[in-house]
Amino acid sequence: MFNASRFELARKRRGITQKELAYKIGISERSISLYEKGNQQPEQKTLQKIAQELGFPEIFFLGENIEKLSPEKVSFRASTKMSAKLRDMALNTGIIAFMLNEWIEEHFDIPSPNIPDLRGEMPPEHAADILRSQWKLGEQPIKNIIALLELKGVRVFSLAIDAKEVDAFSTWHNGKPFIFLNTYKSAERCRFDATHELGHLVLHSSGKAQGIEIEREADAFASAFLMPQRAVLANAPHVITLQNLIDYKSYWMVSIAALNYRLHQLNLTSDWIYRTLCIQMSELGYRTHEPEPITHETSQVLKKIFDALWKEGISKMNIAKELGLDPNEIEDLTFGRLNSVLNQTSNRPALRVIK
Amino acid sequence: MLKTVMQRNSTQTQSKHELDIFIEAMQKFLVELVYTSYLSTMNCTKHSAIVEKATLMYFTMVRHLRDLLRPEGWFPLNENGTEVTYNQNFIFNSQKHTSCLIVKQGNKSTGIETEFPSNKNKFGKNILPYVEENKKCFSNFESLPPSQLSLFTSNNSDDQKSNTIIILLLYYVDKKASEIRFELLIPTEVETRYRKNNLSSQYFISECKIRYIFDPISLDDWKGLNLNSPQPPEPEIDVPVYKRK
């Protein structure tokens, strides 16, 4: 039986309005509305067209009801700049990730959540210090923030939405913390976004993490967590120039802008130097193109899982089929990790050219 | 005088009480606490003010302990100059209590089972009502048969009225033995001393009901540490993932 909630999810996931979809498949907008409300069932031919247009297998629309993910339950980075359409695309990607995560947890043991609750009257910088203590991280740079999050039980997925307005978001689902990262950003930015979302998970209760002030808190948390005060004070360059910043940023693995901000915040640079560096960075295009970029981090958990599955002859197609999804949907959520492993036919060795 | 020394593996404890959980947490944090606070004193030189080392260590210990305990539901409070870390949801004897932890430098008897410790630095009169509360709360602790001598199983009706418990964390840096000794105790009596040429009262712990003595932590391992030395590389994170059978 055609499921209205799945239809709505698929449409919103693709960022298509009812009107646009109606036009594309040649039916009335009213019919689309009726399908989505569950007041009418589409004919088989129409269902085929819907499935084709939305890029979901027909079987997907015949599954069980899917719980909606309310925007209030989610902490969006840069939510003020985001349109409702982009927000819905991101939220519905989240729901698909919940489905995938459920499948993963049925088949694999992955770390349980270990996220302390640090809500309350506490400066975010202090919370960052506490979390570093709790997780016994010392004061060194965090080499791989995604691996660290996964070790602490956070489910990390990628958001394949090519829109700069959608950076990242986090939420709790069935007691599990989820973070979604837009991998179209620079690697440094992704690390900061991931830590920003960690800040929301630690500092703000689900459903209340909205507003500019809360976003500032998460930024302050991320800055302090990635660049602990004492360590920065101890090993920052004595003279801060643009070149020194570029050299020093590779130590902390943050963006040059984030490092410049942190050094100024810790009174290591004057207002004048901070502003001058900002101008220089803008002139050289460093705000959009990071100098000496680092490599993107990806999910260690997902790689291990899909590597193990591949060895058993289970491919992306198999998982997608079981979940009633398009294989690309899984790839989008898993940092494109499956490309190399699963984009091949199951049980068939890869061909190599031998000279 | 020493009344009770509760050992961690006591078979008398029938169920896990809040204090047990707290002691477990403390045990877990202690090495880190010592490491951080001891490291904070390493930049002191002969030119440092005479109290600098002890003061730095105390301040670092208070701050770091709060950092560690905050996720466990403990909050900082400065109560008339006394640095307190409190937990309002400390449950024992099926009652919710506010538990106040005070870190204090102890005398050389700290952490020695056969001796009775006290605070090295004075308490002000602020301590008196707290100690009085403890005294009420634990008034029949001794009368319990050994089989029931569990942490916080007192049946005293006064317990119902009491809602604050004060716990002291005493530490002592024993330079000769090159170790730091810690113990938790619940003070129930204080003695008053007067300084020469000064009529103001100073209070020192003279009796307690429960002492929990932690294993001493050796300082030998950290003596050669230099804060400015290059840090060892962080090991790669390996996230465990197992296929379900």
XYZ file of C-alpha atoms in Angstrom:
600
model
C 0.000 0.000 0.000
C 1.275 3.462 -0.940
C 2.652 5.243 2.102
C 2.010 8.981 2.281
C 4.761 9.715 4.820
C 7.381 8.043 2.634
C 6.161 9.989 -0.365
C 6.514 13.267 1.516
C 9.990 12.269 2.698
C 11.148 11.430 -0.818
C 9.778 14.649 -2.291
C 11.311 16.826 0.412
C 14.595 14.933 0.281
C 14.875 15.986 -3.376
C 13.869 19.550 -2.609
C 10.946 19.507 -5.053
C 7.686 21.332 -4.429
C 4.336 19.632 -4.974
C 3.734 21.906 -7.931
C 7.075 21.063 -9.558
C 6.544 17.348 -9.097
C 3.011 17.521 -10.469
C 4.308 19.299 -13.562
C 7.127 16.800 -14.062
C 4.963 13.705 -13.918
C 1.996 15.255 -15.645
C -0.680 15.128 -12.963
C -2.486 17.798 -10.994
C -0.991 19.449 -7.941
C -4.150 18.485 -6.068
C -3.463 14.796 -6.727
C 0.023 15.145 -5.286
C -1.440 16.845 -2.240
C -3.998 14.051 -1.810
C -1.314 11.359 -2.077
C 0.766 13.144 0.505
C -2.143 13.439 2.904
C -2.953 9.779 2.437
C -6.399 10.563 1.052
C -5.778 8.960 -2.300
C -3.569 6.190 -3.697
C -1.692 6.713 -6.972
C -2.163 4.279 -9.807
C 0.685 1.903 -10.631
C 1.737 3.994 -13.623
C 1.799 7.172 -11.571
C 3.764 5.432 -8.841
C 6.358 4.411 -11.407
C 6.650 8.009 -12.576
C 6.910 9.290 -9.007
C 9.624 6.770 -8.206
C 11.549 7.622 -11.335
C 11.298 11.347 -10.831
C 12.253 11.260 -7.167
C 15.014 8.689 -7.568
C 13.633 6.219 -5.047
C 12.705 2.600 -5.849
C 8.972 1.897 -6.042
C 9.239 -0.434 -3.082
C 10.322 2.466 -0.906
C 6.844 4.018 -1.186
C 5.183 0.795 -0.033
C 7.006 0.445 3.285
C 5.936 1.204 6.849
C 5.259 4.674 8.162
C 8.315 6.811 8.810
C 8.494 9.171 11.750
C 9.135 12.781 10.772
C 12.138 14.640 12.092
C 10.941 17.935 13.425
C 13.166 21.006 12.833
C 12.833 21.844 16.537
C 14.712 18.674 17.438
C 17.684 19.606 15.330
C 20.567 22.037 15.810
C 21.356 23.548 12.455
C 24.571 25.394 11.938
C 23.850 28.696 10.179
C 20.109 28.065 10.316
C 19.300 31.723 9.715
C 20.678 31.586 6.183
C 18.879 28.395 5.275
C 15.670 28.186 3.246
C 12.867 25.833 4.286
C 13.559 23.762 1.175
C 17.210 23.187 2.102
C 16.248 22.534 5.689
C 13.746 19.875 4.598
C 16.312 18.279 2.307
C 18.708 18.008 5.220
C 16.079 16.753 7.675
C 14.888 14.042 5.348
C 18.447 12.970 4.681
C 18.615 12.579 8.446
C 15.629 10.226 8.447
C 17.243 8.049 5.810
C 20.401 7.993 7.947
C 18.314 6.758 10.898
C 17.132 3.869 8.705
C 20.669 3.060 7.667
C 21.917 3.324 11.243
C 19.214 0.944 12.410
C 20.328 -1.553 9.807
C 23.963 -1.125 10.836
C 23.192 -1.622 14.526
C 21.257 -4.785 13.727
C 24.325 -6.241 12.067
C 27.260 -4.632 13.894
C 28.344 -3.665 17.380
C 29.552 -0.091 17.341
C 30.485 2.093 20.351
C 27.656 3.141 22.663
C 27.111 6.856 23.289
C 29.360 8.453 25.882
C 28.390 12.107 25.684
C 28.346 13.857 29.062
C 25.527 16.256 29.779
C 27.125 19.638 30.458
C 24.014 21.741 30.249
C 23.770 24.563 32.747
C 25.346 27.803 33.704
C 28.792 27.165 32.347
C 30.849 29.041 29.777
C 31.285 26.917 26.647
C 35.081 27.207 26.916
C 34.900 25.617 30.349
C 32.668 22.840 29.029
C 35.242 22.181 26.302
C 37.951 21.868 28.970
C 35.780 19.494 30.975
C 35.048 17.337 27.976
C 38.734 17.119 27.135
C 39.365 16.031 30.727
C 36.524 13.521 30.661
C 37.683 12.008 27.433
C 41.327 12.142 28.558
C 42.459 14.046 25.509
C 45.114 16.172 27.162
C 45.888 19.368 25.315
C 47.184 18.117 22.034
C 45.541 18.687 18.655
C 42.804 16.217 17.807
C 44.045 14.329 14.805
C 40.746 12.930 13.659
C 37.633 14.477 15.113
C 35.239 12.160 13.272
C 37.015 9.067 14.618
C 36.938 10.586 18.100
C 33.195 11.266 17.825
C 32.568 7.744 16.607
C 34.645 6.327 19.436
C 32.327 8.183 21.810
C 29.253 6.716 20.162
C 28.232 9.582 17.888
C 26.795 8.429 14.569
C 28.443 10.580 11.915
C 27.045 10.779 8.402
C 27.724 13.000 5.444
C 25.268 15.389 3.902
C 25.646 15.439 0.171
C 23.887 18.757 -0.310
C 25.800 21.151 -2.466
C 24.680 24.323 -0.726
C 26.915 26.456 1.424
C 23.952 27.369 3.627
C 23.780 23.814 4.949
C 26.916 23.232 6.983
C 26.019 20.583 9.465
C 23.376 19.570 11.944
C 23.014 17.347 14.940
C 20.195 15.635 16.750
C 19.338 12.795 19.116
C 17.328 9.858 17.869
C 16.344 6.939 20.106
C 19.008 7.972 22.614
C 21.731 8.050 19.984
C 23.559 11.252 19.007
C 23.782 11.972 15.278
C 25.933 14.485 13.449
C 25.563 15.251 9.744
C 28.355 17.038 7.939
C 28.359 18.728 4.592
C 31.431 17.368 2.876
C 31.370 20.030 0.200
C 33.141 22.331 2.677
C 36.871 22.397 3.309
C 38.330 19.694 5.546
C 39.199 22.272 8.191
C 35.684 23.651 8.093
C 34.231 20.134 8.410
C 36.325 19.531 11.528
C 35.096 22.771 13.045
C 31.482 21.992 12.073
C 31.724 18.540 13.647
C 33.055 20.042 16.870
C 30.413 22.769 16.760
C 27.738 20.081 16.602
C 29.425 18.210 19.426
C 29.046 21.418 21.398
C 25.292 21.336 20.776
C 25.056 17.700 21.875
C 26.942 18.440 25.081
C 25.629 21.894 25.940
C 22.100 22.085 24.607
C 19.177 19.810 25.042
C 17.603 18.457 21.926
C 14.792 20.654 20.721
C 16.065 23.837 22.323
C 19.188 24.345 20.327
C 17.986 27.273 18.256
C 19.051 30.894 18.079
C 22.099 33.008 17.469
C 23.289 32.934 21.074
C 23.236 29.152 21.142
C 25.166 29.024 17.874
C 27.768 31.373 19.339
C 28.105 29.090 22.334
C 28.661 26.090 20.084
C 31.264 28.080 18.112
C 33.056 29.071 21.305
C 32.963 25.445 22.431
C 34.393 24.244 19.122
C 37.137 26.854 19.175
C 38.181 25.971 22.731
C 37.869 22.230 22.166
C 39.993 22.229 19.014
C 42.480 24.818 20.318
C 42.745 24.562 24.118
C 43.700 27.829 25.733
C 46.739 26.699 27.704
C 48.289 24.879 24.787
C 47.731 27.768 22.390
C 49.221 30.208 24.886
C 52.172 27.902 25.320
C 53.081 27.293 21.706
C 51.668 30.117 19.572
C 54.242 31.930 17.423
C 55.701 35.005 19.070
C 55.198 37.145 16.010
C 51.931 36.556 14.226
C 52.015 37.104 10.500
C 49.929 35.548 7.766
C 52.706 33.076 6.938
C 53.088 32.154 10.613
C 49.356 31.559 10.803
C 49.510 29.240 7.797
C 52.336 27.283 9.395
C 50.651 27.173 12.797
C 47.234 26.136 11.489
C 48.637 22.844 10.276
C 49.469 22.039 13.904
C 45.875 22.470 15.101
C 44.286 21.389 11.818
C 41.841 24.276 11.785
C 41.042 26.923 9.211
C 43.244 29.980 9.084
C 40.226 32.159 9.931
C 39.363 30.086 13.011
C 42.963 30.251 14.218
C 43.165 33.996 13.659
C 39.975 34.426 15.678
C 41.215 32.206 18.499
C 44.555 33.999 18.805
C 42.753 37.310 19.010
C 40.282 35.944 21.526
C 43.200 34.840 23.721
C 44.720 38.323 23.458
C 47.683 37.069 21.500
C 46.960 39.592 18.772
C 45.706 43.144 18.961
C 42.503 44.316 17.273
C 44.590 45.967 14.616
C 46.600 42.845 13.781
C 43.446 40.717 13.792
C 41.711 43.033 11.339
C 44.786 43.311 9.124
C 45.050 39.525 8.947
C 41.326 39.269 8.111
C 41.790 41.736 5.233
C 44.852 39.894 3.949
C 42.986 36.585 4.088
C 40.057 38.010 2.147
C 42.336 39.526 -0.490
C 44.097 36.227 -1.037
C 40.816 34.287 -1.151
C 41.658 32.255 1.955
C 38.118 32.507 3.236
C 36.849 30.328 0.427
C 40.010 28.420 -0.450
C 41.975 27.264 2.541
C 45.759 27.643 2.157
C 47.685 24.394 2.556
C 44.530 22.367 3.036
C 44.449 19.141 4.997
C 42.833 15.904 3.848
C 39.133 15.392 4.504
C 38.264 13.156 7.411
C 35.798 10.383 6.817
C 33.970 7.880 8.949
C 36.105 5.068 10.298
C 33.059 3.104 11.444
C 31.360 3.176 8.069
C 34.563 2.228 6.278
C 35.098 -0.752 8.581
C 31.491 -1.844 8.186
C 31.416 -1.668 4.437
C 34.846 -3.241 4.098
C 33.655 -6.161 6.241
C 30.455 -6.475 4.229
C 32.324 -6.390 0.969
C 34.465 -9.302 2.138
C 31.242 -11.238 2.668
C 30.059 -10.325 -0.773
C 27.475 -7.812 0.387
C 27.365 -4.771 -1.819
C 25.801 -1.357 -1.745
C 23.063 -2.690 -3.950
C 22.194 -5.358 -1.387
C 21.936 -2.921 1.506
C 20.014 -0.402 -0.545
C 17.617 -3.111 -1.701
C 17.015 -4.296 1.835
C 16.212 -0.757 2.930
C 14.209 0.030 -0.206
C 16.548 2.866 -1.122
C 18.489 4.024 -4.096
C 22.166 2.957 -3.728
C 23.290 6.534 -4.295
C 21.383 7.558 -1.200
C 23.609 5.354 0.930
C 26.709 6.569 -0.803
C 25.738 10.170 -0.156
C 25.360 9.469 3.543
C 28.582 7.552 3.929
C 31.172 10.042 2.735
C 31.184 8.426 -0.703
C 33.176 5.732 1.047
C 31.360 3.056 -0.749
C 32.609 4.188 -4.107
C 35.790 2.239 -3.994
C 34.466 -0.777 -2.157
C 30.908 -1.323 -3.142
C 30.506 0.137 -6.588
C 31.481 -3.175 -7.984
C 29.367 -6.209 -8.593
C 29.132 -8.470 -5.604
C 31.500 -11.480 -5.425
C 33.406 -10.290 -8.428
C 37.079 -9.366 -8.098
C 38.191 -6.028 -9.473
C 40.091 -6.103 -12.761
C 43.588 -4.721 -12.849
C 45.817 -3.881 -15.753
C 49.007 -5.926 -15.622
C 51.893 -4.562 -17.633
C 39.689 9.926 67.275
C 39.498 7.488 64.476
C 36.098 5.877 64.418
C 35.693 3.923 61.261
C 37.882 3.185 58.368
C 35.882 1.854 55.504
C 37.853 -0.050 52.938
C 36.805 -0.002 49.350
C 36.165 -3.724 49.080
C 34.128 -3.877 52.226
C 31.695 -6.764 52.165
C 29.482 -4.891 54.557
C 28.079 -2.669 51.879
C 24.826 -4.209 50.811
C 23.968 -2.039 47.885
C 25.622 0.619 45.875
C 25.104 3.989 47.517
C 25.718 7.375 46.114
C 28.870 7.723 48.177
C 30.198 4.454 46.815
C 29.611 5.699 43.303
C 31.274 8.949 44.238
C 34.289 7.150 45.689
C 34.554 5.064 42.541
C 34.538 8.235 40.489
C 37.150 9.794 42.774
C 39.362 6.756 42.493
C 39.152 7.012 38.738
C 40.041 10.715 38.757
C 42.699 10.763 41.422
C 45.784 10.063 39.317
C 44.729 12.649 36.779
C 43.998 15.104 39.553
C 47.420 14.659 41.076
C 49.107 14.769 37.702
C 47.469 18.060 36.774
C 47.880 19.750 40.130
C 51.444 18.551 40.618
C 52.391 19.666 37.111
C 51.024 23.116 37.871
C 53.739 23.569 40.483
C 56.627 22.569 38.261
C 57.433 26.041 37.059
C 57.997 27.227 40.634
C 61.585 28.158 41.351
C 63.563 29.241 44.378
C 62.433 32.752 43.584
C 58.784 31.828 43.939
C 56.879 33.167 46.897
C 56.967 30.691 49.744
C 53.288 29.842 49.448
C 53.211 29.690 45.660
C 53.677 25.963 45.243
C 51.069 24.930 47.785
C 48.627 27.583 46.622
C 48.996 26.653 42.961
C 48.503 23.028 43.784
C 45.403 23.714 45.858
C 43.803 25.983 43.270
C 44.543 23.573 40.432
C 43.223 20.681 42.442
C 39.959 22.462 43.226
C 39.458 23.534 39.647
C 40.362 20.232 38.085
C 38.309 18.252 40.542
C 35.306 20.400 39.645
C 35.999 19.872 35.965
C 36.034 16.139 36.511
C 32.999 16.014 38.765
C 30.793 18.420 36.841
C 29.431 15.777 34.464
C 28.621 13.658 37.541
C 26.262 16.380 38.764
C 28.578 18.416 40.997
C 28.583 22.218 40.923
C 30.990 24.857 42.277
C 30.056 27.270 45.032
C 31.969 29.777 47.088
C 30.317 29.681 50.477
C 31.606 32.663 52.468
C 35.114 32.162 51.163
C 35.095 28.376 51.357
C 35.402 26.658 47.999
C 32.707 24.021 47.974
C 31.691 21.584 45.262
C 28.187 20.375 45.857
C 25.741 17.809 44.556
C 22.080 18.332 45.340
C 21.001 14.879 44.307
C 23.121 12.840 46.631
C 20.884 9.979 47.655
C 21.504 7.739 50.611
C 19.157 6.061 52.982
C 16.476 6.698 50.344
C 16.736 10.409 51.028
C 17.937 13.185 48.792
C 20.729 15.207 50.374
C 23.026 17.998 49.362
C 26.549 16.814 49.578
C 29.324 19.383 49.892
C 32.876 18.443 49.045
C 35.706 20.587 50.365
C 39.289 20.056 49.290
C 41.752 20.782 52.052
C 45.422 20.256 52.635
C 45.780 17.718 55.407
C 48.493 17.184 57.984
C 51.086 14.440 57.752
C 48.690 11.869 59.229
C 46.543 12.147 56.135
C 46.125 8.825 54.402
C 47.636 6.794 57.241
C 45.167 4.330 58.688
C 46.719 4.150 62.145
C 46.801 7.890 62.640
C 44.082 10.477 62.725
C 44.393 13.292 60.229
C 43.289 16.854 60.428
C 43.384 19.868 58.204
C 46.748 21.592 57.981
C 45.254 24.984 57.309
C 42.558 26.292 59.582
C 38.855 26.304 58.947
C 36.835 29.374 59.812
C 33.680 29.262 61.878
C 31.672 28.608 58.684
C 32.542 24.975 59.091
C 30.707 24.625 62.401
C 27.096 24.255 61.180
C 28.170 21.729 58.582
C 29.993 19.610 61.111
C 26.966 19.817 63.374
C 24.788 18.520 60.526
C 27.161 15.626 59.951
C 27.141 14.837 63.635
C 23.349 14.593 63.698
C 23.242 12.553 60.550
C 25.721 9.991 61.800
C 24.911 10.001 65.511
C 24.140 6.284 65.782
C 26.660 5.088 63.300
C 28.704 3.267 65.944
C 25.751 1.512 67.515
C 25.002 -0.424 64.357
C 26.104 -4.046 64.377
C 29.070 -4.713 62.098
C 26.899 -6.607 59.650
C 24.938 -3.433 59.046
C 27.894 -1.127 59.139
C 27.425 0.040 55.649
C 27.911 3.443 54.216
C 24.822 5.435 55.031
C 22.520 2.811 56.413
C 21.846 4.635 59.628
C 18.266 4.350 60.843
C 18.473 7.401 63.004
C 15.373 9.524 62.722
C 17.566 12.619 62.763
C 18.688 11.601 59.312
C 15.273 12.491 58.004
C 15.791 16.099 59.037
C 19.340 16.396 57.873
C 19.806 17.482 54.307
C 23.437 18.454 54.032
C 26.498 16.292 54.344
C 29.973 17.664 54.285
C 32.772 15.536 52.901
C 36.409 16.548 53.160
C 38.990 15.534 50.624
C 42.282 15.809 52.449
C 45.580 15.556 50.638
C 49.124 15.609 51.860
C 52.301 15.859 49.821
C 54.847 13.691 51.575
C 58.165 14.822 50.172
C 60.182 12.210 52.084
C 58.092 9.326 50.807
C 57.700 11.090 47.447
C 53.989 10.473 47.348
C 50.666 12.207 47.698
C 48.167 10.690 50.081
C 44.442 11.264 49.896
C 41.479 10.448 52.009
C 37.835 11.296 52.168
C 36.312 11.803 55.560
C 33.084 12.938 57.098
C 33.962 15.264 59.993
C 31.767 15.236 63.071
C 33.835 17.205 65.612
C 36.184 20.137 65.452
C 38.576 21.468 68.032
C 39.177 25.134 68.542
C 42.675 26.537 68.687
C 43.761 30.096 69.311
C 46.795 31.647 67.759
C 49.289 33.380 69.958
C 48.708 37.128 70.109
C 45.472 36.629 68.254
C 42.141 35.862 69.784
C 40.478 34.671 66.574
C 39.407 31.037 66.613
C 40.712 28.445 64.217
C 39.026 25.119 63.722
C 40.580 21.756 63.061
C 38.905 18.415 62.511
C 39.178 16.250 65.595
C 36.700 13.461 64.964
C 35.027 11.800 62.046
C 32.711 8.917 61.311
C 33.880 7.589 58.014
C 37.321 7.696 56.523
C 38.049 6.386 53.123
C 41.768 6.132 52.479
C 42.960 5.956 48.904
C 46.169 4.271 47.863
C 49.039 6.787 47.879
C 50.157 8.075 44.517
C 53.880 8.106 43.893
C 55.453 11.282 42.569
C 58.573 9.565 41.300
C 57.132 8.942 37.869
C 56.546 12.629 37.251
C 59.664 14.182 38.698
C 61.465 14.269 35.390
C 58.574 15.751 33.503
C 59.145 19.074 31.879
C 56.163 21.095 30.768
C 58.059 22.497 27.826
C 59.297 19.184 26.504
C 57.782 18.053 23.211
C 54.676 15.990 23.750
C 54.584 12.413 22.548
C 52.517 11.883 19.416
C 48.895 11.086 20.011
C 48.071 7.474 19.121
C 45.744 6.913 16.203
C 42.150 6.379 17.215
C 40.833 2.950 16.422
C 37.057 2.734 16.703
C 36.008 -0.811 17.602
C 33.442 -2.258 15.198
C 32.391 -5.899 15.424
C 30.092 -7.947 13.264
C 27.207 -9.411 15.216
C 26.959 -13.166 15.145
